[in-house]
Amino acid sequence: MSDADTGGFSRANLEHIPSTSTEPAHVRFHGSISNELPPNRPHIQRTGYTAWRNLDRPATIFGKRLWDIDPYTYLALRIKSDGRKYFVNVQTESIVPTDLHQHRLYAKKAGEWETVLIKWNEFVRTNHGAVVEPQTELLRQKVRTVGIGLIDRVPGPFDLGISSVWATNGLSDEELARDGSMKRDGSYRRAKEPEVAEADVPENALR
């Protein structure tokens, strides 16, 4: 989704890229951001955003299927970033359905594949792009969706590759070798302080 859903001019694509001899199979999230406001829609005051999330898991006879990530410390993402300001959005089966837990997706090597680890307890609770008080830790046993958003409102192209997203307690020996100097807990990738998006976007912008 993007602000095009409300008449804006940002464009976003999400496509599967098969593996090659030099690249893993991955999803390519790309397009262009525009801050241009739609004509004849004076109620639209903000554009310049786009995001995606996984589809809800198919229900069973027992009800909704959610992820239980309680045994794990980190969310891990294998990405190739263009260096823009992306955010990871985690949606849980919470009392307030529009709540999101957010964390900046810090990439250290723009244009190269790398693994980024984010501690689950460092996500910040937000609603419609604003920090919610009081803060509550995300419901680890009821994770509904994981997605990525770009809402920096900087006009121009964007391009992010995502080959894997998983919950973990640390990196394997194979992953450590692949990422060179990264420590097993991914510490040099992590932010000094959690950062959240601050943007006035429509209710469905990050869902």
Tab-separated table of C-alpha atoms in Angstrom:
chain	number	residue	atom	x	y	z
A	1	MET	CA	0.000	0.000	0.000
A	2	SER	CA	0.965	3.653	-0.391
A	3	ASP	CA	-0.550	7.119	-0.334
A	4	ALA	CA	-1.846	6.286	-3.826
A	5	ASP	CA	-4.711	4.571	-1.991
A	6	THR	CA	-5.963	8.028	-0.990
A	7	GLY	CA	-5.090	9.823	-4.239
A	8	GLY	CA	-1.366	10.434	-3.683
A	9	PHE	CA	1.381	9.839	-6.218
A	10	SER	CA	3.839	7.551	-4.439
A	11	ARG	CA	4.251	4.199	-6.133
A	12	ALA	CA	5.231	0.906	-4.525
A	13	ASN	CA	5.858	-2.603	-5.810
A	14	LEU	CA	6.465	-5.859	-3.963
A	15	GLU	CA	7.795	-8.634	-6.165
A	16	HIS	CA	9.524	-11.980	-5.767
A	17	ILE	CA	13.017	-12.207	-7.236
A	18	PRO	CA	14.312	-15.762	-7.868
A	19	SER	CA	17.758	-16.716	-6.627
A	20	THR	CA	20.802	-16.302	-8.866
A	21	SER	CA	24.457	-17.262	-8.586
A	22	THR	CA	25.127	-13.999	-6.711
A	23	GLU	CA	21.865	-13.230	-4.895
A	24	PRO	CA	19.430	-15.190	-2.718
A	25	ALA	CA	15.756	-15.438	-3.540
A	26	HIS	CA	14.115	-12.396	-2.047
A	27	VAL	CA	11.240	-9.944	-2.055
A	28	ARG	CA	12.005	-6.589	-3.655
A	29	PHE	CA	10.155	-3.615	-2.140
A	30	HIS	CA	10.682	-0.720	-4.516
A	31	GLY	CA	9.093	2.299	-6.126
A	32	SER	CA	9.141	6.059	-5.666
A	33	ILE	CA	7.987	8.497	-2.996
A	34	SER	CA	6.104	11.683	-3.876
A	35	ASN	CA	4.939	14.446	-1.554
A	36	GLU	CA	2.525	15.853	-4.123
A	37	LEU	CA	-0.983	16.282	-2.750
A	38	PRO	CA	-3.953	14.989	-4.751
A	39	PRO	CA	-5.994	17.702	-6.480
A	40	ASN	CA	-9.569	18.302	-5.388
A	41	ARG	CA	-9.044	16.466	-2.074
A	42	PRO	CA	-8.405	19.221	0.478
A	43	HIS	CA	-8.831	16.804	3.398
A	44	ILE	CA	-5.648	14.969	2.329
A	45	GLN	CA	-2.819	16.934	3.963
A	46	ARG	CA	-0.027	14.341	4.025
A	47	THR	CA	1.447	12.032	1.437
A	48	GLY	CA	4.863	10.451	0.937
A	49	TYR	CA	4.570	7.025	2.550
A	50	THR	CA	4.333	3.358	1.651
A	51	ALA	CA	4.362	0.076	3.569
A	52	TRP	CA	3.652	-3.631	3.379
A	53	ARG	CA	2.947	-6.467	5.811
A	54	ASN	CA	2.355	-10.191	5.576
A	55	LEU	CA	-1.183	-11.430	5.059
A	56	ASP	CA	-3.040	-12.815	8.041
A	57	ARG	CA	-2.388	-16.516	8.473
A	58	PRO	CA	-5.310	-18.773	7.475
A	59	ALA	CA	-7.587	-19.595	10.383
A	60	THR	CA	-8.055	-23.110	11.711
A	61	ILE	CA	-11.017	-24.738	13.401
A	62	PHE	CA	-9.549	-23.396	16.640
A	63	GLY	CA	-9.595	-19.774	15.451
A	64	LYS	CA	-6.922	-17.304	14.365
A	65	ARG	CA	-3.362	-18.466	13.821
A	66	LEU	CA	-0.813	-16.198	15.482
A	67	TRP	CA	2.927	-16.435	16.067
A	68	ASP	CA	4.312	-17.117	19.535
A	69	ILE	CA	7.775	-15.550	19.658
A	70	ASP	CA	8.054	-15.632	23.455
A	71	PRO	CA	11.018	-18.095	23.469
A	72	TYR	CA	13.084	-15.740	21.289
A	73	THR	CA	15.093	-12.601	21.981
A	74	TYR	CA	15.420	-11.080	18.528
A	75	LEU	CA	13.636	-10.413	15.282
A	76	ALA	CA	16.145	-11.077	12.490
A	77	LEU	CA	15.974	-9.711	8.946
A	78	ARG	CA	18.251	-10.506	6.036
A	79	ILE	CA	18.154	-7.361	3.888
A	80	LYS	CA	19.868	-5.315	1.199
A	81	SER	CA	19.048	-1.674	1.831
A	82	ASP	CA	19.441	1.502	-0.188
A	83	GLY	CA	20.130	3.376	3.049
A	84	ARG	CA	16.739	5.049	3.372
A	85	LYS	CA	14.833	5.370	6.674
A	86	TYR	CA	12.727	2.202	6.915
A	87	PHE	CA	10.787	1.018	9.945
A	88	VAL	CA	9.815	-2.487	11.015
A	89	ASN	CA	6.164	-2.701	12.081
A	90	VAL	CA	4.853	-5.510	14.304
A	91	GLN	CA	1.112	-5.913	14.780
A	92	THR	CA	-0.264	-8.052	17.594
A	93	GLU	CA	-3.731	-9.204	18.570
A	94	SER	CA	-4.055	-6.321	21.003
A	95	ILE	CA	-7.069	-4.561	22.465
A	96	VAL	CA	-6.404	-1.561	20.181
A	97	PRO	CA	-6.216	-3.027	16.652
A	98	THR	CA	-4.540	0.075	15.164
A	99	ASP	CA	-1.576	-0.128	17.560
A	100	LEU	CA	1.778	-0.976	16.000
A	101	HIS	CA	5.106	-1.701	17.633
A	102	GLN	CA	7.841	-0.017	15.620
A	103	HIS	CA	11.618	0.031	15.386
A	104	ARG	CA	13.976	1.669	12.919
A	105	LEU	CA	15.534	-0.793	10.482
A	106	TYR	CA	19.204	0.113	10.810
A	107	ALA	CA	21.299	-1.057	7.863
A	108	LYS	CA	25.066	-0.726	8.098
A	109	LYS	CA	26.078	-1.715	4.561
A	110	ALA	CA	23.882	-0.025	1.955
A	111	GLY	CA	23.806	-1.981	-1.282
A	112	GLU	CA	25.026	-5.218	0.358
A	113	TRP	CA	23.248	-8.142	1.978
A	114	GLU	CA	23.397	-8.118	5.771
A	115	THR	CA	21.555	-9.548	8.762
A	116	VAL	CA	19.975	-7.093	11.220
A	117	LEU	CA	18.870	-8.146	14.705
A	118	ILE	CA	16.287	-6.182	16.710
A	119	LYS	CA	15.440	-7.063	20.294
A	120	TRP	CA	11.731	-7.681	20.734
A	121	ASN	CA	11.692	-5.590	23.916
A	122	GLU	CA	13.073	-2.547	22.066
A	123	PHE	CA	10.015	-2.072	19.858
A	124	VAL	CA	7.988	1.045	20.716
A	125	ARG	CA	4.211	1.080	20.828
A	126	THR	CA	2.665	3.604	18.402
A	127	ASN	CA	-0.709	4.473	16.943
A	128	HIS	CA	-1.078	6.296	13.620
A	129	GLY	CA	2.622	7.181	13.762
A	130	ALA	CA	2.583	8.706	17.263
A	131	VAL	CA	4.145	7.193	20.383
A	132	VAL	CA	1.502	5.860	22.777
A	133	GLU	CA	1.729	6.308	26.541
A	134	PRO	CA	1.861	4.365	28.709
A	135	GLN	CA	4.198	2.064	26.826
A	136	THR	CA	3.448	-1.650	26.959
A	137	GLU	CA	5.602	-4.487	25.700
A	138	LEU	CA	4.223	-6.211	22.629
A	139	LEU	CA	2.172	-9.368	23.142
A	140	ARG	CA	4.848	-11.939	22.370
A	141	GLN	CA	2.421	-14.855	22.224
A	142	LYS	CA	0.037	-13.112	19.828
A	143	VAL	CA	2.034	-11.663	16.925
A	144	ARG	CA	-0.242	-11.178	13.945
A	145	THR	CA	1.839	-9.483	11.228
A	146	VAL	CA	5.320	-8.179	10.495
A	147	GLY	CA	5.957	-5.546	7.862
A	148	ILE	CA	8.177	-2.699	6.734
A	149	GLY	CA	7.257	0.916	6.081
A	150	LEU	CA	8.940	3.926	4.517
A	151	ILE	CA	7.443	7.174	5.781
A	152	ASP	CA	10.407	9.588	5.709
A	153	ARG	CA	8.534	11.676	3.087
A	154	VAL	CA	11.751	12.175	1.081
A	155	PRO	CA	10.836	12.290	-2.637
A	156	GLY	CA	12.607	9.877	-4.929
A	157	PRO	CA	13.169	6.179	-5.595
A	158	PHE	CA	13.533	3.487	-2.950
A	159	ASP	CA	14.667	-0.123	-3.169
A	160	LEU	CA	14.859	-2.674	-0.347
A	161	GLY	CA	15.510	-6.400	-0.655
A	162	ILE	CA	14.309	-8.837	2.025
A	163	SER	CA	15.372	-12.474	1.776
A	164	SER	CA	14.425	-13.739	5.269
A	165	VAL	CA	12.547	-12.675	8.391
A	166	TRP	CA	12.624	-14.889	11.493
A	167	ALA	CA	12.680	-14.997	15.296
A	168	THR	CA	15.932	-16.130	16.892
A	169	ASN	CA	18.126	-16.128	19.996
A	170	GLY	CA	21.276	-15.301	18.019
A	171	LEU	CA	23.100	-15.976	14.799
A	172	SER	CA	24.322	-19.388	13.670
A	173	ASP	CA	27.962	-20.013	12.759
A	174	GLU	CA	26.998	-19.882	9.085
A	175	GLU	CA	25.304	-16.502	9.523
A	176	LEU	CA	28.254	-15.158	11.509
A	177	ALA	CA	30.648	-16.147	8.739
A	178	ARG	CA	28.403	-14.577	6.118
A	179	ASP	CA	28.287	-11.242	7.957
A	180	GLY	CA	31.981	-10.943	8.782
A	181	SER	CA	32.620	-8.995	11.989
A	182	MET	CA	29.091	-9.195	13.411
A	183	LYS	CA	28.895	-10.576	16.938
A	184	ARG	CA	26.653	-13.525	17.688
A	185	ASP	CA	24.043	-11.276	19.297
A	186	GLY	CA	24.139	-8.806	16.394
A	187	SER	CA	25.123	-6.014	18.790
A	188	TYR	CA	26.939	-3.761	16.347
A	189	ARG	CA	23.817	-3.592	14.186
A	190	ARG	CA	21.514	-2.468	16.962
A	191	ALA	CA	20.497	1.118	17.594
A	192	LYS	CA	21.770	2.988	20.638
A	193	GLU	CA	18.194	4.073	21.338
A	194	PRO	CA	14.964	2.806	19.787
A	195	GLU	CA	13.578	5.184	17.215
A	196	VAL	CA	10.018	5.419	16.002
A	197	ALA	CA	8.340	7.049	13.081
A	198	GLU	CA	6.779	10.430	13.608
A	199	ALA	CA	4.304	11.169	10.864
A	200	ASP	CA	0.687	12.171	10.543
A	201	VAL	CA	-0.572	9.436	8.250
A	202	PRO	CA	-4.023	7.933	7.669
A	203	GLU	CA	-5.264	5.103	9.862
A	204	ASN	CA	-4.533	2.412	7.269
A	205	ALA	CA	-1.090	3.673	6.301
A	206	LEU	CA	0.854	1.198	8.416
A	207	ARG	CA	-1.531	-1.684	8.489
